[in-house]
N, CA, C and O of each residue as an XYZ file, in Angstrom:
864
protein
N       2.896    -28.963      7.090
C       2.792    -29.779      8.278
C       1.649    -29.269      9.144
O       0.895    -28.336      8.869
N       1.643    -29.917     10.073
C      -0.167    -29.525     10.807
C       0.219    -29.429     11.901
O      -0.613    -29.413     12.808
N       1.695    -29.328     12.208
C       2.172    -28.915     13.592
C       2.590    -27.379     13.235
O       2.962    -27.225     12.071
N       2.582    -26.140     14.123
C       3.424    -25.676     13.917
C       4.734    -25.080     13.935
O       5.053    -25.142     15.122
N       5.623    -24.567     13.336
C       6.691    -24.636     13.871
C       7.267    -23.043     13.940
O       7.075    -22.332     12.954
N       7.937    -22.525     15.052
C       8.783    -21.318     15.168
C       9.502    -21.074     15.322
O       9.967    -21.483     16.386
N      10.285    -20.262     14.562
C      12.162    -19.969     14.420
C      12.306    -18.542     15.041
O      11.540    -17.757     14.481
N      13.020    -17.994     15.983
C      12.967    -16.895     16.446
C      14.129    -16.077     15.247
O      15.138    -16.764     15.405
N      14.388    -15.295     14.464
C      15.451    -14.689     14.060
C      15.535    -13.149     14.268
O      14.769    -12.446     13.609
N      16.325    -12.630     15.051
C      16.252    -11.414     15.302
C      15.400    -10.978     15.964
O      15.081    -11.100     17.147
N      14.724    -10.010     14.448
C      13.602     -9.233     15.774
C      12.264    -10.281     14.267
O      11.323     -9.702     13.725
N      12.611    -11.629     14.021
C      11.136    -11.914     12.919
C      11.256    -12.824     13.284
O      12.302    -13.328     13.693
N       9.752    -13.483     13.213
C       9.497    -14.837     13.499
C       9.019    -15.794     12.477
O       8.342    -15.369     11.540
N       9.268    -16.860     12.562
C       8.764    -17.739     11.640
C       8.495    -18.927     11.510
O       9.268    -19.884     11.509
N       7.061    -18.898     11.360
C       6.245    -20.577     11.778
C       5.413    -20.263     10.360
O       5.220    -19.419      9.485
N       5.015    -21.847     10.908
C       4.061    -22.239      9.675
C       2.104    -22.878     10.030
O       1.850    -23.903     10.663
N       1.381    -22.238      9.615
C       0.020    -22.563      9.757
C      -0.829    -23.048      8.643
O      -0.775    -22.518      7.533
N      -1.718    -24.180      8.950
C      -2.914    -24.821      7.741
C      -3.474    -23.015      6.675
O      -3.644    -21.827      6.948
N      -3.541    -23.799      5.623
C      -4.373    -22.613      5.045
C      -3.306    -20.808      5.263
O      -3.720    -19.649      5.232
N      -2.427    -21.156      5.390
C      -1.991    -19.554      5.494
C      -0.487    -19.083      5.097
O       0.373    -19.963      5.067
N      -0.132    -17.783      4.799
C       1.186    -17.871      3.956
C       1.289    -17.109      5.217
O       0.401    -16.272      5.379
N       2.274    -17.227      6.241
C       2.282    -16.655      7.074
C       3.686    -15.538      7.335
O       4.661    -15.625      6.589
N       3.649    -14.685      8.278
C       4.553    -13.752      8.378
C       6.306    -13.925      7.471
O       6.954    -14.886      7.887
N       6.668    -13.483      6.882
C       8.472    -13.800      6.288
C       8.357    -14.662      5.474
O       9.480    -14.843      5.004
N       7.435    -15.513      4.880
C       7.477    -16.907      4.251
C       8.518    -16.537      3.414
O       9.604    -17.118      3.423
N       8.105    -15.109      2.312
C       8.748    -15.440      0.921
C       9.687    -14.092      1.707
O       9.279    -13.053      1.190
N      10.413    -13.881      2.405
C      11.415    -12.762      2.826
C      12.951    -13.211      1.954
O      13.667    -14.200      1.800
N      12.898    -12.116      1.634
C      14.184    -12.155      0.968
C      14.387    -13.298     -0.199
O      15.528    -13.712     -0.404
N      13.624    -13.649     -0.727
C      13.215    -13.842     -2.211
C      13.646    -13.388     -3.375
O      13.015    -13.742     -4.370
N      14.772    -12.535     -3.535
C      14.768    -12.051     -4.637
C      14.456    -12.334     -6.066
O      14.168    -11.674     -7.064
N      14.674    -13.906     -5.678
C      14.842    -13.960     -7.331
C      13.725    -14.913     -8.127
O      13.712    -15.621     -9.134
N      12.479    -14.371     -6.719
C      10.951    -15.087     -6.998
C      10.251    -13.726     -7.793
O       9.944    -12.667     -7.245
N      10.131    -13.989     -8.896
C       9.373    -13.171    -10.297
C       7.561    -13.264     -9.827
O       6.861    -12.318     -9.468
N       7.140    -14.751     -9.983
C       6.027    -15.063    -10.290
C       5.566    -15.870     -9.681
O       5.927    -17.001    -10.007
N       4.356    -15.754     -8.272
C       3.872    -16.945     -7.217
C       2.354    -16.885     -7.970
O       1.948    -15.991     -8.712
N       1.741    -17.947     -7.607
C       0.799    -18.626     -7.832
C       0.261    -19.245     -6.621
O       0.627    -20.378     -6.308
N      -0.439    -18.698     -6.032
C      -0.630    -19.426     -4.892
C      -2.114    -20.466     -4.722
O      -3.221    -20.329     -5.243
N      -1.620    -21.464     -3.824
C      -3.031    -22.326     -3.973
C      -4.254    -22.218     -3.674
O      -4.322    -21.119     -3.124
N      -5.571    -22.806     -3.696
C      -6.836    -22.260     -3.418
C      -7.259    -22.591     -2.459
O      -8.460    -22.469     -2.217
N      -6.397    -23.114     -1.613
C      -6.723    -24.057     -0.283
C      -6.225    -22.314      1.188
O      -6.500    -21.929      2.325
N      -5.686    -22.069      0.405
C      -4.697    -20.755      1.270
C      -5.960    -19.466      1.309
O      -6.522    -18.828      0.419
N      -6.056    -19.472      2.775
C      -7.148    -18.276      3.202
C      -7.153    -17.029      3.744
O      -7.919    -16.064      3.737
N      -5.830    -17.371      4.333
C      -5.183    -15.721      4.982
C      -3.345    -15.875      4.741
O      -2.359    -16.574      4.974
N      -3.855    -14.587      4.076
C      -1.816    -13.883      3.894
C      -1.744    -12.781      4.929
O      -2.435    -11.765      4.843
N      -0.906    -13.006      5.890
C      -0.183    -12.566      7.062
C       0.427    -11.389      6.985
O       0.619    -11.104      5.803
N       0.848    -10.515      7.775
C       1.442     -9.581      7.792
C       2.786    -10.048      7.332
O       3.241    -11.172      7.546
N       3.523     -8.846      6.522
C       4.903     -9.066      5.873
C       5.553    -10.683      5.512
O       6.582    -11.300      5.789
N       4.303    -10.936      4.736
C       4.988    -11.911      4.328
C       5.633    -12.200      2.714
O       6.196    -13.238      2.368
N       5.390    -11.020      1.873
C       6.245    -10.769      1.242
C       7.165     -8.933      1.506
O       7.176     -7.873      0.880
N       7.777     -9.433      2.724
C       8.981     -8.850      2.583
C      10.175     -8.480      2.011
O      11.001     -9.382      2.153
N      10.623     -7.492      1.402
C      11.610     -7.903      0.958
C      11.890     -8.512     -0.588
O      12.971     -8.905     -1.027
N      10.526     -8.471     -1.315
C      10.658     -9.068     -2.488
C      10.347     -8.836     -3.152
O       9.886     -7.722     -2.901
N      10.139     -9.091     -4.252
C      10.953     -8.508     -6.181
C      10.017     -9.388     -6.930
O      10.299    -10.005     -7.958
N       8.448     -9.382     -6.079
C       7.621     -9.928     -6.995
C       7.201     -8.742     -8.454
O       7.294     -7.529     -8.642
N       6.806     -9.718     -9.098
C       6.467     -9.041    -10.643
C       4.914     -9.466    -10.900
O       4.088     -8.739    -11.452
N       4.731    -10.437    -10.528
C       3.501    -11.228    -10.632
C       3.029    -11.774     -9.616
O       3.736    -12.610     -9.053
N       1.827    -11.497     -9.131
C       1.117    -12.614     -7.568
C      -0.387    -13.053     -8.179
O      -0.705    -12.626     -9.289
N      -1.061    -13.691     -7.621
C      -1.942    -14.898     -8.161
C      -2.719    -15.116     -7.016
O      -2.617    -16.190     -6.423
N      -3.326    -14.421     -6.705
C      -4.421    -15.002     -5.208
C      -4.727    -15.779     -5.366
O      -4.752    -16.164     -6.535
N      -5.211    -16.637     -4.288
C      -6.178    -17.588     -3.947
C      -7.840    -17.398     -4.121
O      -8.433    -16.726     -3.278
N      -8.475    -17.925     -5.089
C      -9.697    -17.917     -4.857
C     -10.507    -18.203     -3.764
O     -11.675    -17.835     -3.892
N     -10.204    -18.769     -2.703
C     -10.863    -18.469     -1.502
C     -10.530    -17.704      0.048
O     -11.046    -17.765      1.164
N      -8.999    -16.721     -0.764
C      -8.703    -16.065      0.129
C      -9.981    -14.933      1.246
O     -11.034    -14.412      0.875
N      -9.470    -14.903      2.312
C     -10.507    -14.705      3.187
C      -9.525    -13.074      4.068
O     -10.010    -11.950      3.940
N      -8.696    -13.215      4.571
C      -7.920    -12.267      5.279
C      -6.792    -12.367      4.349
O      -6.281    -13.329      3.775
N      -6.427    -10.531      4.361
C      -5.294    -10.033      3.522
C      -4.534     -9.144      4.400
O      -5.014     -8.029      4.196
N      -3.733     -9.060      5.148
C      -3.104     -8.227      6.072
C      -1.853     -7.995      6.140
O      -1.080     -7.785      7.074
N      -1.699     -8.092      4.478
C      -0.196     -7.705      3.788
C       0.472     -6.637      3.225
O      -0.452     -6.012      2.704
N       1.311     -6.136      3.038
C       1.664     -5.278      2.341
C       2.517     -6.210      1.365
O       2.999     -7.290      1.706
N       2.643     -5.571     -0.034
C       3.311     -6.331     -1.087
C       4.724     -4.983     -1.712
O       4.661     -4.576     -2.872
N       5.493     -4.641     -1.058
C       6.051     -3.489     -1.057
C       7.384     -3.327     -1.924
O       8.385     -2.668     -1.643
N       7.058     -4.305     -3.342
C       7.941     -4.314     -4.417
C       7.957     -3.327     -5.550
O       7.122     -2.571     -6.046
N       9.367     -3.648     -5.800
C       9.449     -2.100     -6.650
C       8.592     -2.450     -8.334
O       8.236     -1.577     -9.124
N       8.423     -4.043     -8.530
C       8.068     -4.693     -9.565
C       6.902     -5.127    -10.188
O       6.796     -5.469    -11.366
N       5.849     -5.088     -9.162
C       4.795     -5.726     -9.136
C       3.486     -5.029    -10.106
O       2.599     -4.187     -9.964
N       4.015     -5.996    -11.197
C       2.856     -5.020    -12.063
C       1.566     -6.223    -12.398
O       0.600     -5.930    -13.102
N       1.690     -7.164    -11.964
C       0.560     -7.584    -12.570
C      -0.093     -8.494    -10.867
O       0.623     -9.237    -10.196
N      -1.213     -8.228    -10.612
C      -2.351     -9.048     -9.180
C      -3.258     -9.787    -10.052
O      -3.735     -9.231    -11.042
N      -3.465    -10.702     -9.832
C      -4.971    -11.511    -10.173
C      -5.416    -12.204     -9.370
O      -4.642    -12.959     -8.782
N      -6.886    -12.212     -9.027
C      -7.756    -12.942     -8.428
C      -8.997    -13.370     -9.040
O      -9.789    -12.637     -9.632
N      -9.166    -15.393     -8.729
C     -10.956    -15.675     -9.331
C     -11.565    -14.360     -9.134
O     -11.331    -13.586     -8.206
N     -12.759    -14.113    -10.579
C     -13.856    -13.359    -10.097
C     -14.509    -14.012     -8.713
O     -14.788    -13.257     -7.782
N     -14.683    -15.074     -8.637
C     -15.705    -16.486     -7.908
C     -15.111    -15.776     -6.344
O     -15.763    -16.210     -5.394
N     -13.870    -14.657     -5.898
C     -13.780    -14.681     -4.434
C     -14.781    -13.763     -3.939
O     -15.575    -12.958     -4.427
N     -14.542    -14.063     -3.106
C     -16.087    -13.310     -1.924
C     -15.434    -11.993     -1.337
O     -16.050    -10.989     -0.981
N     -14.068    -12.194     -1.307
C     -13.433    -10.569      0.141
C     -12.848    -10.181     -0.983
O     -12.907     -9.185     -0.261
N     -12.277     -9.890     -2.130
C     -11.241     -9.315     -2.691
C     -11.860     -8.853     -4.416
O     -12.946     -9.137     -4.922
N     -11.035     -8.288     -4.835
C     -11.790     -8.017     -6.193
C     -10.091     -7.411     -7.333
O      -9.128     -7.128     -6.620
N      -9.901     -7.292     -8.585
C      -9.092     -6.693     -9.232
C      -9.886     -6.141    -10.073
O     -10.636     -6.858    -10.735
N      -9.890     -4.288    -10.279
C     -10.159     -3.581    -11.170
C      -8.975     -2.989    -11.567
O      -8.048     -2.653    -10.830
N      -9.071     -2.846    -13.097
C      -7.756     -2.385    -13.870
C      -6.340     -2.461    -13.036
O      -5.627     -1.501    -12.745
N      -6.150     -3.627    -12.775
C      -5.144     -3.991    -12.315
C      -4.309     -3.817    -10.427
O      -3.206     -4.094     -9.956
N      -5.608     -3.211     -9.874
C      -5.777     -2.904     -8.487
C      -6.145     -3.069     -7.838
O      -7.171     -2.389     -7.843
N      -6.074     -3.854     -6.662
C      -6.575     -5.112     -5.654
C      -7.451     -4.050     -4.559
O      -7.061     -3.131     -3.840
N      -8.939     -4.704     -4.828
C      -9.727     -4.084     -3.698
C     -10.031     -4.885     -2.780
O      -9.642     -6.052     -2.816
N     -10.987     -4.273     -1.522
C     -11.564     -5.524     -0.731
C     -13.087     -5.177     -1.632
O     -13.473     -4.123     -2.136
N     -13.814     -6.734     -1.571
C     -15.034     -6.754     -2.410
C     -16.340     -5.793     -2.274
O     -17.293     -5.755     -3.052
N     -16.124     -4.938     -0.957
C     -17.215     -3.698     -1.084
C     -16.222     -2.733     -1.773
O     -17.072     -2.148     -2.443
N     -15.308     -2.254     -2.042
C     -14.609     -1.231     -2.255
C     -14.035     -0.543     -1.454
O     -13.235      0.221     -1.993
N     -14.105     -0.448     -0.026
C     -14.306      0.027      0.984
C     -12.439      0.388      0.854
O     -12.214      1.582      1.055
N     -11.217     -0.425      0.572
C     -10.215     -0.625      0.877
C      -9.247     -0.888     -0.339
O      -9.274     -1.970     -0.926
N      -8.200      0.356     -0.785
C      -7.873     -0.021     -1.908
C      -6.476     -0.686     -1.120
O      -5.975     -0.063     -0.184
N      -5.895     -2.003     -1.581
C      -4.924     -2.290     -1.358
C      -3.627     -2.246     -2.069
O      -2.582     -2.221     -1.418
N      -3.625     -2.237     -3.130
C      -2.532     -2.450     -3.954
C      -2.622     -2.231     -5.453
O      -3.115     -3.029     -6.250
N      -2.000     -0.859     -5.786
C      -1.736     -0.575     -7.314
C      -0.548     -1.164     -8.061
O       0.538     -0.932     -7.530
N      -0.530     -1.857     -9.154
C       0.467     -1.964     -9.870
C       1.431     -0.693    -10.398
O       1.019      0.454    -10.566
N       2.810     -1.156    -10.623
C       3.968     -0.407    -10.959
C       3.463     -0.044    -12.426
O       3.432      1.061    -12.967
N       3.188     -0.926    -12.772
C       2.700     -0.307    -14.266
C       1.859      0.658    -14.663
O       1.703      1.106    -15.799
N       1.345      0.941    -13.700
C      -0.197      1.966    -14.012
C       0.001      2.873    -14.583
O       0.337      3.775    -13.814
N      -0.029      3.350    -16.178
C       0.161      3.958    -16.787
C      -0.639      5.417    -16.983
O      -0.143      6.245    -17.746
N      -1.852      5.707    -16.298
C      -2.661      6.849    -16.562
C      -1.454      7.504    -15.175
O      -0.930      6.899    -14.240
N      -1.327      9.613    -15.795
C      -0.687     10.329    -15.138
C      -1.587     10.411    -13.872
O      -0.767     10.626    -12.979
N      -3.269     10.339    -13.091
C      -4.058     10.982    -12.571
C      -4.552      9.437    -12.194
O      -4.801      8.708    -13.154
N      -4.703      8.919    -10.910
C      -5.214      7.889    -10.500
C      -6.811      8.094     -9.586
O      -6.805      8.450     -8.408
N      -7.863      7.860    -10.208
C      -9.115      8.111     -9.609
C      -9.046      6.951     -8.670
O      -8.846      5.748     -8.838
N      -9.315      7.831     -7.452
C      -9.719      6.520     -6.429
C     -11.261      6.836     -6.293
O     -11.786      7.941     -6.162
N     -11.856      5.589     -6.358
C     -13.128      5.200     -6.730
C     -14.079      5.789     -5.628
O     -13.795      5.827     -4.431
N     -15.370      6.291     -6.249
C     -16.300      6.774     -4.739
C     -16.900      5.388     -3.991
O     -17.497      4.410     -4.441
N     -16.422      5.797     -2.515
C     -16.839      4.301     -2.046
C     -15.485      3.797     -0.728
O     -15.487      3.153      0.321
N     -14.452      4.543     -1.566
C     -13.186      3.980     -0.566
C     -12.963      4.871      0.210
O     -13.118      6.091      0.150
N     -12.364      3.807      1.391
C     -12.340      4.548      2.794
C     -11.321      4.542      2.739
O     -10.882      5.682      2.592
N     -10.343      3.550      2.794
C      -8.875      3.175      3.351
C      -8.119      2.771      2.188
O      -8.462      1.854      1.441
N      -6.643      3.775      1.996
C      -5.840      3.355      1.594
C      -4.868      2.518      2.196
O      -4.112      3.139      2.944
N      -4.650      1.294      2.103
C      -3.408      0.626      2.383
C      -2.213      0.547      2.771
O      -1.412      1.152      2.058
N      -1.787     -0.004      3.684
C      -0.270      1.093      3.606
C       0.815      0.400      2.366
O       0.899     -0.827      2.340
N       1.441      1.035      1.589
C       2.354      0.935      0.164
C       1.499      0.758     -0.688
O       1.905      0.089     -1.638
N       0.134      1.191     -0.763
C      -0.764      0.859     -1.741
C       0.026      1.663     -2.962
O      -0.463      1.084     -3.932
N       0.681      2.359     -3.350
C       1.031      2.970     -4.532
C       2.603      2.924     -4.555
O       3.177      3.779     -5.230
N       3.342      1.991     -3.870
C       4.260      2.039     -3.942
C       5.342      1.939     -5.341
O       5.420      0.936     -6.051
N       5.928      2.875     -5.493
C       6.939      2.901     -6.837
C       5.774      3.200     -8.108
O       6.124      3.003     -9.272
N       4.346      3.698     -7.787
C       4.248      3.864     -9.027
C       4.484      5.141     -9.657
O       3.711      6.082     -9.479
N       5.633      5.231    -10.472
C       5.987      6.844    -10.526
C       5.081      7.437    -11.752
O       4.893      8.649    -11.865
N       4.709      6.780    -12.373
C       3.422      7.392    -13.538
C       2.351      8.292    -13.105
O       1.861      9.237    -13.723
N       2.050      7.811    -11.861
C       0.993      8.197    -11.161
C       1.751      9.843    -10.849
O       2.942      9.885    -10.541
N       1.081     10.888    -10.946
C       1.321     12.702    -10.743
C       0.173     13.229    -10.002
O       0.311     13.909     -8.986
N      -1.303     12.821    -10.661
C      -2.094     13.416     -9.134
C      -3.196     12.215     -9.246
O      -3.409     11.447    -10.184
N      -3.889     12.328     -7.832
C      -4.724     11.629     -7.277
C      -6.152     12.436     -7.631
O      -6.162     13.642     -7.881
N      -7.304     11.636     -7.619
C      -8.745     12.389     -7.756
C      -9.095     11.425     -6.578
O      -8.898     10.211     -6.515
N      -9.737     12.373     -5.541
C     -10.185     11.668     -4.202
C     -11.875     12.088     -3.979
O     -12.434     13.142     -4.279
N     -12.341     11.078     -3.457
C     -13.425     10.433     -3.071
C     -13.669     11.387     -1.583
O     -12.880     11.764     -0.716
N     -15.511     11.601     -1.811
C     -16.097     12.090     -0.894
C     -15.693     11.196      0.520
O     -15.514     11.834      1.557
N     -15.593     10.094      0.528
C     -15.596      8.845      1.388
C     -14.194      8.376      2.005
O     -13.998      7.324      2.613
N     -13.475      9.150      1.785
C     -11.527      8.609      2.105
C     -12.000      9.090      3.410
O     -12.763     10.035      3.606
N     -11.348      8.174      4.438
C     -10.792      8.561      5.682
C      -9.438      7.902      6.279
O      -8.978      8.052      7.411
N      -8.969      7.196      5.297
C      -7.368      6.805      5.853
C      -6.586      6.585      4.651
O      -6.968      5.975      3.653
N      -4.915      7.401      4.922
C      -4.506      7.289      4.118
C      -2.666      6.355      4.424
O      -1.757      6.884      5.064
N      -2.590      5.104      3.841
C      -1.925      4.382      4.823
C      -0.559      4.460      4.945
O      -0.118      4.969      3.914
N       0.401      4.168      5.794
C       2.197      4.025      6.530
C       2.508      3.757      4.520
O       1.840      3.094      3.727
N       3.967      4.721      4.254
C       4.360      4.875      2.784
C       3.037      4.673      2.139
O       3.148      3.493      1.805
N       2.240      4.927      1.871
C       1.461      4.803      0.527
C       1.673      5.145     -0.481
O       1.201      4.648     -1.503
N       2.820      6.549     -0.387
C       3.235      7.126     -1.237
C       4.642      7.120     -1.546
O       5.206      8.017     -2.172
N       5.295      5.892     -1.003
C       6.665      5.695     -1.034
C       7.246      5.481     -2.311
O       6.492      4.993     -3.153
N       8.848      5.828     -2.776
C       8.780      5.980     -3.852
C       8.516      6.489     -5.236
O       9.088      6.093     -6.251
N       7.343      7.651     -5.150
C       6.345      8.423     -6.271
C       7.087      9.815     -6.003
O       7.457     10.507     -5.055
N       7.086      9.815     -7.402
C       7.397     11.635     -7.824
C       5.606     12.200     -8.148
O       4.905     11.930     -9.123
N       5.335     12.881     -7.171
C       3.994     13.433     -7.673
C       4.153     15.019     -7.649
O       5.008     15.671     -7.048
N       3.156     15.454     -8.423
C       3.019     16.851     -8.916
C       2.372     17.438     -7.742
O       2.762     18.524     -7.312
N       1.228     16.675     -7.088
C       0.407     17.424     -6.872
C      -0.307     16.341     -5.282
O      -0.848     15.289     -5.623
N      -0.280     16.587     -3.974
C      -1.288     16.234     -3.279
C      -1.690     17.124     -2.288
O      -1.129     18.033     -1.676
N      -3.041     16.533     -2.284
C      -3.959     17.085     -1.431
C      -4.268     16.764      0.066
O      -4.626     15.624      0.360
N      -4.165     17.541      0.834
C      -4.141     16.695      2.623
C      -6.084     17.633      2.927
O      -6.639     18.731      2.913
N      -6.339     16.127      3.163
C      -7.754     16.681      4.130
C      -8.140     16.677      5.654
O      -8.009     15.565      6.166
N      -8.551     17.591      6.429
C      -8.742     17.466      7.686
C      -9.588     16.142      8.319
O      -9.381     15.647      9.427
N     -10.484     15.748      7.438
C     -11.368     14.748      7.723
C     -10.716     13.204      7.491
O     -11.076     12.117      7.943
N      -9.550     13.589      6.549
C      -8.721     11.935      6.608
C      -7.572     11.675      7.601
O      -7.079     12.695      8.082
N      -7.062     10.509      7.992
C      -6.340     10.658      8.940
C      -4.716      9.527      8.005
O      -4.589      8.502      7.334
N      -3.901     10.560      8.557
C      -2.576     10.282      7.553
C      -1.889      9.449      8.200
O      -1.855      9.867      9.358
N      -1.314      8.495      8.115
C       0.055      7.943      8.086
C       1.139      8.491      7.697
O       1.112      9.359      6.825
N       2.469      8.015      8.367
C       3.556      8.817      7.253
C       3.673      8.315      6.125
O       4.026      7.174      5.828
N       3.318      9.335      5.345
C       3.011      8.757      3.803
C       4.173      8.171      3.049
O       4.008      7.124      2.423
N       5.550      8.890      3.072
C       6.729      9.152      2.676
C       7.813      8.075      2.298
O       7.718      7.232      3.191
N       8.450      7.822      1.728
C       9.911      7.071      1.824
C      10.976      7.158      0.289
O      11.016      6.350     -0.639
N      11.475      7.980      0.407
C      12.635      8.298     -0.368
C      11.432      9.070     -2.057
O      11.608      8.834     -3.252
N      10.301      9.991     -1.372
C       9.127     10.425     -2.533
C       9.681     11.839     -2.627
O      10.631     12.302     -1.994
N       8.865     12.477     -3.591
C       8.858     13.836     -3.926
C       7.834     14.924     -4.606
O       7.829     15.197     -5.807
N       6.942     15.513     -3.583
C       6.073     16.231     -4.251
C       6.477     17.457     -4.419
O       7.220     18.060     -3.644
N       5.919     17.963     -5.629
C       6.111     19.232     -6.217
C       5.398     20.205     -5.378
O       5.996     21.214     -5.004
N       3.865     19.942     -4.963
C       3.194     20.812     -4.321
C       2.146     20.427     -3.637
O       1.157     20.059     -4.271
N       2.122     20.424     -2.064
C       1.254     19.753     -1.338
C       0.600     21.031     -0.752
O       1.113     21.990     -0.174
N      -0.941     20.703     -1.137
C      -2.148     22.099     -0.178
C      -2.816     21.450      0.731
O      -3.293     20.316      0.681
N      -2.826     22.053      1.377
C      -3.572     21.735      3.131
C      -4.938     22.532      3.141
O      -4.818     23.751      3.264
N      -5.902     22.148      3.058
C      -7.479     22.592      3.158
C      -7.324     23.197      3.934
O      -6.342     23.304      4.668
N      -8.607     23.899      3.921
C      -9.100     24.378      5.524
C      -9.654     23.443      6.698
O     -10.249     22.374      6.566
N      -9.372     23.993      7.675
C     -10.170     22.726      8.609
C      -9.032     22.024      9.486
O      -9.398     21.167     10.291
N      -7.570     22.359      9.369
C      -7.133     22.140     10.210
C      -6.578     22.569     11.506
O      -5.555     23.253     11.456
N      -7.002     22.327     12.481
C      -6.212     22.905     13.822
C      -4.921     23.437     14.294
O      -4.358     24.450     14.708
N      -4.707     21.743     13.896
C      -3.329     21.465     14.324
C      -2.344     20.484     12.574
O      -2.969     19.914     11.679
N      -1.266     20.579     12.624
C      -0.886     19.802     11.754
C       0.528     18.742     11.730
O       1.423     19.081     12.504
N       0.674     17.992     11.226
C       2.106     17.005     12.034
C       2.832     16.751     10.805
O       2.626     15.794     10.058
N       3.673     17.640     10.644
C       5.006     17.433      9.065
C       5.331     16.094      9.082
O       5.571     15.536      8.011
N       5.385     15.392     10.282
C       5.957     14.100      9.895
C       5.299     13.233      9.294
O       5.738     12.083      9.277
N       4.147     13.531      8.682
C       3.501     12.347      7.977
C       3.317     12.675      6.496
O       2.427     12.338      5.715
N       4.752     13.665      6.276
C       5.220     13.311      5.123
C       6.659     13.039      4.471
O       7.194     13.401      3.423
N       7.208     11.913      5.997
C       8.183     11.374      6.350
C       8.201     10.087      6.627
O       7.360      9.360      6.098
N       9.124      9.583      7.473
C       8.973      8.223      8.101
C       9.583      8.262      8.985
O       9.501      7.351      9.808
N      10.803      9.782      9.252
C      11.222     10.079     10.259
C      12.571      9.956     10.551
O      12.945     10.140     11.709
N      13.501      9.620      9.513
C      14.496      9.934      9.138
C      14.863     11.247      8.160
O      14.099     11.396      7.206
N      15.808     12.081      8.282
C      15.873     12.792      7.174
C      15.856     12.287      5.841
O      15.156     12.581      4.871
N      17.065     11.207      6.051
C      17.259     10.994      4.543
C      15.984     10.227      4.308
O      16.186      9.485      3.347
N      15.174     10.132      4.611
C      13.894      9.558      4.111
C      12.731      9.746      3.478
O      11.974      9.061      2.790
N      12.800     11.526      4.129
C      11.610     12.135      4.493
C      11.075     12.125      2.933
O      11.730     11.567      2.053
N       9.608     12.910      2.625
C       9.129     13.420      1.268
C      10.143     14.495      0.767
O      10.584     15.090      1.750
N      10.514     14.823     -0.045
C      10.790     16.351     -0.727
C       9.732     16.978     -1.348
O       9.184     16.679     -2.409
N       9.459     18.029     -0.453
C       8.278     18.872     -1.215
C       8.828     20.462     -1.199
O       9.580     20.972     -0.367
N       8.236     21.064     -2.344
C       9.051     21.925     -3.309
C       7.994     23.336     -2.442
O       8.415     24.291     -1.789
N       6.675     22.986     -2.748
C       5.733     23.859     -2.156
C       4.627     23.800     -1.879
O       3.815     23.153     -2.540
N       4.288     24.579     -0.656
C       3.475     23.786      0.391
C       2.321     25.474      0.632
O       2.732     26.548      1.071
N       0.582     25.087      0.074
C      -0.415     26.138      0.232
C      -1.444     25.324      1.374
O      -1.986     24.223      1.468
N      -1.352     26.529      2.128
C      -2.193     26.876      3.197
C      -3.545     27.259      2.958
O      -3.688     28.414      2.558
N      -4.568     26.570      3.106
C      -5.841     27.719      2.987
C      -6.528     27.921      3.961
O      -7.735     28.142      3.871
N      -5.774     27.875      5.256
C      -6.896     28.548      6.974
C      -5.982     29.831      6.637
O      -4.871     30.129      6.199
N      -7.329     30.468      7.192
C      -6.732     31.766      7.228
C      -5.980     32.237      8.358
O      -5.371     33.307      8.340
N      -6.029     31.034      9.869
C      -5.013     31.209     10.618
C      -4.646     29.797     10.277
O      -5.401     28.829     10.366
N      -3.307     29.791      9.848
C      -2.448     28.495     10.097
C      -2.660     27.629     11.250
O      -2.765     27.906     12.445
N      -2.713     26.150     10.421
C      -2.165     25.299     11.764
C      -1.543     25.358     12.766
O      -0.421     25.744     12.437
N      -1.586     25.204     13.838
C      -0.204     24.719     14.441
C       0.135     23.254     14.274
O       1.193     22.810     14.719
């Protein structure tokens, strides 16, 4: 419709706009496997797949704004036209078209060691969500954000915290074996390898320091 319309529920809202999948559309979806979305559709909204148990998504070839998180435990397969201008899929992992922004790894990603590409700045927030294959990361001269859960879900062996990137709470029901803290930090904030609940937090087994005076 070309009017739009808004439903207040709780604390979510929900209207509808030309060209856009907007906030909650597909919320609570469970038992949507596989969207396909049309080419007329230019911006996907914040949380608008909430809540869902996609396996398969299908961009829009003339998608333009992406300001989603896709935060399923299922989602192994993204595709997008080569022909879009903002977005890109390499080996199965949704970039923005400079590289600048990795958004979204598939559950499937089968290599133990995930190279993030030289070039990226920003991880996503749930960009790696549930992929438990994944054990360590190879990071880029160029990272400076690492996004809210990115790491939610993942049993990893091994991460690395840099002073020069700036963290989100990485965390949600994860578990690292062994997280090292460079040199270079001042100060440091445990909770951003939480979300700020206990039962939530990361489990990490062991944790190396290399300032020779500790953070505070």
């Amino acid at each position: 419709e070309h009017t739009n319309a808004t439903i207040e529920y709780t604390d979510k809202k929900y209207y509808t706009e030309d060209n856009s999948i907007t906030p909650f559309m597909f919320d609570d979806c469970y038992k949507l496997k596989t969207l396909l979305l049309p080419n007329t559709v230019t911006k996907i909204d914040t949380n608008a797949f909430w809540n869902s148990y996609l396996v398969s998504i299908t961009l829009p070839s003339c998608l333009e704004t992406f300001s989603c998180i896709i935060p399923s435990f299922y989602l192994s397969e993204i595709k997008i036209s080569e022909s879009n201008k903002h977005f890109k899929v390499i080996d199965g992992t949704l970039y923005s078209i400079d590289m600048k922004t990795l958004y979204r790894c598939p559950v499937n990603y089968s290599n133990s060691i995930f190279n993030i590409p030289e070039g990226v700045e920003n991880i996503y927030a749930s960009a790696f969500y549930n992929c438990k294959n994944i054990k360590y990361f190879e990071y880029p001269t160029t990272l400076k954000s690492f996004g809210h859960q990115s790491l939610a879900w993942m049993n990893l062996e091994k991460f690395i915290l840099f002073p020069s990137v700036e963290y989100s709470k990485l965390g949600y029901y994860s578990s690292i074996n062994e997280v090292e803290i460079k040199d270079g930090f001042s100060s440091f904030d445990a909770s951003i390898l939480g979300r700020g609940g206990s039962e939530t937090e990361i489990s990490v087994s062991t944790v190396i320091i290399h300032s020779e005076v500790p953070p505070t």
